[in-house]
Amino acid sequence: MITVKADPYDFVFDPSTTALIIIDMQRDFLEPDGFGEMLGNDVSQLRTAIAPIQAVLDTFRQHKVTIIHTREGHRPDLSDLPVAKKVRGHLSCGIGDVGPMGRILIRGERGHDIIDELCPQTGEPIIDKPGKGSFYATDLQSILSNRGIKSLIVTGVTTEVCVHTTVREANDRGFECLVLADCVASYFPEFQTAALKMIAAQGGIFGWVAPSANLLKALQS
Ligand code: TIU
């Protein structure tokens, strides 16, 4: 068992029943000209998470721990895109429209894919999800249960949107979640702070929070 110094108390996990989940590290959220920027956001706020996630990903690959990637996006025919999601924000160029990196948040398009720095390797499942949560309308739960996974180490973007929704879904499904504070990011610094506090408050109402250095240190010893 591995013990990580975390908030609100030590997080203990067995690597053989743990998965690293990397949420939505897609060009559309992290690179200029994508969906994130079209929503009026500064993408540089998210890019701080790339290097810390790379370090954790490398270590988990060395330790042969299960690694799962997710991507938010929709079918090219938009049949899985709720009208409410399509029209929200009255964007001149929104989901399904053609942007500089192809159609925004559409599967198979350049913008929808994961950034080169965190490119998935063979054997690492990629979950294509139409919503903010990684469990909604996906086979994530069955992949996790088939592998006997009980704990999730959570990374990705954005902290208060897809990361939080996924952690809440996971919590209700009985998974223990450790969120790595420097491996998740928000376009809004105040949301980053509040969202992390919400996870660990009330005795760990949704799980645990720790810097990735604590996890890497625990794995070394
Ligand atoms: N806009 C925003 O903060 N997030 C999303 O739209 N999706 C994810 O968080 N992945």
Coordinates of C-alpha atoms and ligand atoms in Angstrom, one line a residue:
M1 CA 0.0 0.0 0.0
I2 CA 1.1 3.6 -0.7
T3 CA 0.5 6.4 1.7
V4 CA 0.3 10.0 0.4
K5 CA 0.3 13.0 2.6
A6 CA -3.0 14.7 1.6
D7 CA -5.8 17.0 2.8
P8 CA -7.8 16.2 4.9
Y9 CA -5.7 13.2 6.0
D10 CA -3.4 10.6 4.4
F11 CA -4.6 8.9 1.2
V12 CA -3.8 5.2 1.2
F13 CA -4.0 3.3 -2.1
D14 CA -3.0 0.0 -3.7
P15 CA -1.5 0.7 -7.2
S16 CA -3.0 -2.6 -8.5
T17 CA -6.5 -1.3 -7.8
T18 CA -5.9 2.3 -8.8
A19 CA -6.2 4.2 -12.0
L20 CA -4.7 7.6 -13.1
I21 CA -7.4 9.5 -14.9
I22 CA -6.4 12.4 -17.2
I23 CA -9.5 14.4 -18.0
D24 CA -10.0 16.4 -21.3
M25 CA -6.4 17.5 -21.9
Q26 CA -7.5 18.4 -25.4
R27 CA -6.3 21.1 -27.8
D28 CA -9.8 22.6 -27.8
F29 CA -9.3 23.5 -24.1
L30 CA -5.6 24.1 -23.9
E31 CA -4.5 25.7 -27.2
P32 CA -5.4 29.1 -28.7
D33 CA -8.2 29.1 -31.2
G34 CA -10.1 26.2 -29.4
F35 CA -13.4 26.0 -27.7
G36 CA -12.0 27.3 -24.4
E37 CA -10.8 30.5 -26.0
M38 CA -14.1 30.9 -27.9
L39 CA -15.8 30.9 -24.5
G40 CA -13.7 34.0 -23.6
N41 CA -11.0 32.2 -21.6
D42 CA -7.3 32.6 -21.3
V43 CA -5.9 29.2 -22.1
S44 CA -2.5 29.9 -20.5
Q45 CA -4.2 29.3 -17.1
L46 CA -4.7 25.7 -18.0
R47 CA -1.2 25.0 -19.4
T48 CA 0.4 25.1 -16.0
A49 CA -1.0 21.6 -15.4
I50 CA 0.8 20.0 -18.4
A51 CA 4.3 19.5 -17.0
P52 CA 3.1 18.1 -13.6
I53 CA 0.7 15.7 -15.4
Q54 CA 3.5 14.5 -17.6
A55 CA 5.7 13.7 -14.6
V56 CA 2.9 11.7 -12.9
L57 CA 2.0 10.0 -16.2
D58 CA 5.7 8.9 -16.8
T59 CA 5.9 7.5 -13.2
F60 CA 2.6 5.6 -13.5
R61 CA 3.7 4.2 -16.9
Q62 CA 6.9 2.9 -15.2
H63 CA 4.9 1.4 -12.3
K64 CA 2.4 -0.1 -14.9
V65 CA -0.6 1.5 -13.1
T66 CA -3.8 1.7 -15.1
I67 CA -4.0 5.0 -17.1
I68 CA -7.3 6.4 -18.6
H69 CA -7.7 9.4 -20.8
T70 CA -10.9 11.2 -21.5
R71 CA -12.1 13.6 -24.2
E72 CA -15.2 15.8 -24.2
G73 CA -16.8 15.8 -27.6
H74 CA -19.6 14.8 -29.9
R75 CA -20.4 12.7 -33.0
P76 CA -19.9 14.5 -36.3
D77 CA -23.7 14.3 -37.0
L78 CA -24.3 16.1 -33.6
S79 CA -26.9 13.4 -32.6
D80 CA -25.5 13.2 -29.1
L81 CA -25.3 17.0 -28.6
P82 CA -28.2 18.3 -26.5
V83 CA -29.7 21.5 -28.0
A84 CA -29.3 23.1 -24.6
K85 CA -25.5 22.6 -24.8
K86 CA -25.4 23.7 -28.5
V87 CA -27.2 27.0 -28.0
R88 CA -25.8 28.0 -24.6
G89 CA -23.8 31.2 -24.7
H90 CA -25.1 32.4 -28.1
L91 CA -21.6 31.8 -29.5
S92 CA -20.9 32.9 -33.1
C93 CA -18.7 29.8 -33.4
G94 CA -19.6 27.0 -31.0
I95 CA -19.7 23.2 -30.7
G96 CA -19.8 21.6 -34.2
D97 CA -18.8 24.8 -36.0
V98 CA -15.6 25.0 -38.0
G99 CA -12.7 26.7 -36.2
P100 CA -9.0 26.9 -36.9
M101 CA -8.5 23.3 -35.5
G102 CA -11.4 21.8 -37.3
R103 CA -15.0 21.4 -36.0
I104 CA -15.1 22.4 -32.3
L105 CA -15.3 19.5 -29.9
I106 CA -16.1 17.0 -32.7
R107 CA -14.6 13.5 -32.6
G108 CA -11.9 13.0 -35.2
E109 CA -11.1 16.7 -35.4
R110 CA -7.6 18.0 -34.5
G111 CA -8.9 20.3 -31.8
H112 CA -10.8 17.5 -30.1
D113 CA -7.7 15.4 -29.7
I114 CA -5.4 15.2 -26.7
I115 CA -2.4 17.5 -26.7
D116 CA 0.9 16.0 -28.0
E117 CA 2.6 16.3 -24.6
L118 CA 0.1 13.8 -23.1
C119 CA -0.5 11.6 -26.1
P120 CA -2.1 8.3 -25.0
Q121 CA -0.1 5.1 -25.5
T122 CA -1.4 1.7 -26.7
G123 CA -3.3 0.0 -23.9
E124 CA -4.4 3.2 -22.3
P125 CA -8.2 3.4 -22.7
I126 CA -9.6 6.7 -24.1
I127 CA -13.1 7.6 -22.9
D128 CA -15.1 9.7 -25.3
K129 CA -17.7 11.5 -23.3
P130 CA -20.5 13.8 -24.5
G131 CA -20.9 15.5 -21.1
K132 CA -18.9 17.1 -18.4
G133 CA -18.8 13.9 -16.2
S134 CA -16.6 11.0 -17.3
F135 CA -19.2 8.4 -16.3
Y136 CA -22.3 9.9 -18.0
A137 CA -23.1 8.0 -21.3
T138 CA -19.7 6.2 -21.3
D139 CA -18.3 2.8 -20.5
L140 CA -15.8 4.1 -17.9
Q141 CA -17.6 2.3 -15.0
S142 CA -17.4 -1.0 -16.7
I143 CA -13.8 -0.6 -17.7
L144 CA -12.9 0.3 -14.0
S145 CA -14.9 -2.6 -12.5
N146 CA -13.5 -5.1 -15.0
R147 CA -10.0 -4.1 -13.9
G148 CA -11.0 -4.2 -10.2
I149 CA -10.2 -0.5 -9.8
K150 CA -11.2 1.1 -6.4
S151 CA -9.2 4.3 -6.3
L152 CA -8.7 7.2 -8.8
I153 CA -5.9 9.6 -9.0
V154 CA -7.6 12.5 -10.8
T155 CA -5.9 15.1 -13.1
G156 CA -7.0 17.3 -16.0
V157 CA -9.2 20.2 -16.8
T158 CA -11.1 22.2 -15.9
T159 CA -11.1 21.8 -12.1
E160 CA -14.6 23.2 -11.4
V161 CA -16.3 21.7 -14.5
C162 CA -15.2 18.3 -15.8
V163 CA -12.9 17.4 -13.0
H164 CA -15.5 18.2 -10.3
T165 CA -18.4 16.5 -12.2
T166 CA -16.3 13.4 -12.6
V167 CA -15.1 13.3 -9.0
R168 CA -18.7 13.7 -7.8
E169 CA -19.9 10.9 -10.1
A170 CA -17.0 8.7 -8.9
N171 CA -17.8 9.5 -5.3
D172 CA -21.4 8.3 -5.6
R173 CA -20.2 5.1 -7.3
G174 CA -17.9 4.2 -4.4
F175 CA -14.5 5.2 -5.7
E176 CA -11.9 6.9 -3.5
C177 CA -10.5 10.0 -5.4
L178 CA -7.3 11.8 -4.9
V179 CA -7.2 15.1 -6.8
L180 CA -3.7 16.3 -7.6
A181 CA -3.8 20.1 -7.0
D182 CA -1.1 21.1 -9.5
C183 CA -2.3 18.6 -12.1
V184 CA -5.8 20.2 -12.4
A185 CA -6.4 23.7 -13.7
S186 CA -9.1 26.3 -14.1
Y187 CA -9.4 29.3 -16.3
F188 CA -10.3 31.2 -13.1
P189 CA -7.8 31.2 -10.2
E190 CA -10.6 31.8 -7.6
F191 CA -12.5 28.7 -8.9
Q192 CA -9.4 26.6 -8.7
T193 CA -8.9 27.5 -5.1
A194 CA -12.6 27.0 -4.2
A195 CA -13.0 23.8 -6.2
L196 CA -10.1 22.1 -4.5
K197 CA -11.3 23.2 -1.0
M198 CA -14.8 21.7 -1.8
I199 CA -13.2 18.3 -2.4
A200 CA -11.4 18.0 0.9
A201 CA -13.7 20.0 3.1
Q202 CA -16.1 18.3 5.6
G203 CA -13.7 15.4 6.3
G204 CA -13.1 14.8 2.6
I205 CA -16.7 15.0 1.4
F206 CA -15.7 14.1 -2.2
G207 CA -12.1 12.8 -1.6
W208 CA -8.6 14.0 -1.0
V209 CA -6.3 16.8 -2.4
A210 CA -2.5 16.7 -2.5
P211 CA 0.3 18.2 -4.6
S212 CA 1.7 15.7 -7.1
A213 CA 5.1 15.9 -5.3
N214 CA 3.6 14.1 -2.3
L215 CA 2.4 11.3 -4.6
L216 CA 5.7 11.0 -6.4
K217 CA 7.6 11.0 -3.1
A218 CA 5.3 8.3 -1.7
L219 CA 5.9 6.1 -4.8
Q220 CA 9.7 6.5 -4.5
S221 CA 9.9 5.3 -0.9
Ligands
TIU1 N1 -15.5 25.4 -20.0 C1 -14.9 24.7 -19.1 O1 -14.4 25.1 -18.0 N2 -14.9 23.3 -19.2 C2 -15.4 22.6 -20.2 O2 -16.2 23.0 -21.0 N3 -15.1 21.2 -20.2 C3 -14.2 20.6 -19.3 O3 -14.0 21.1 -18.2 N4 -13.5 19.6 -19.8

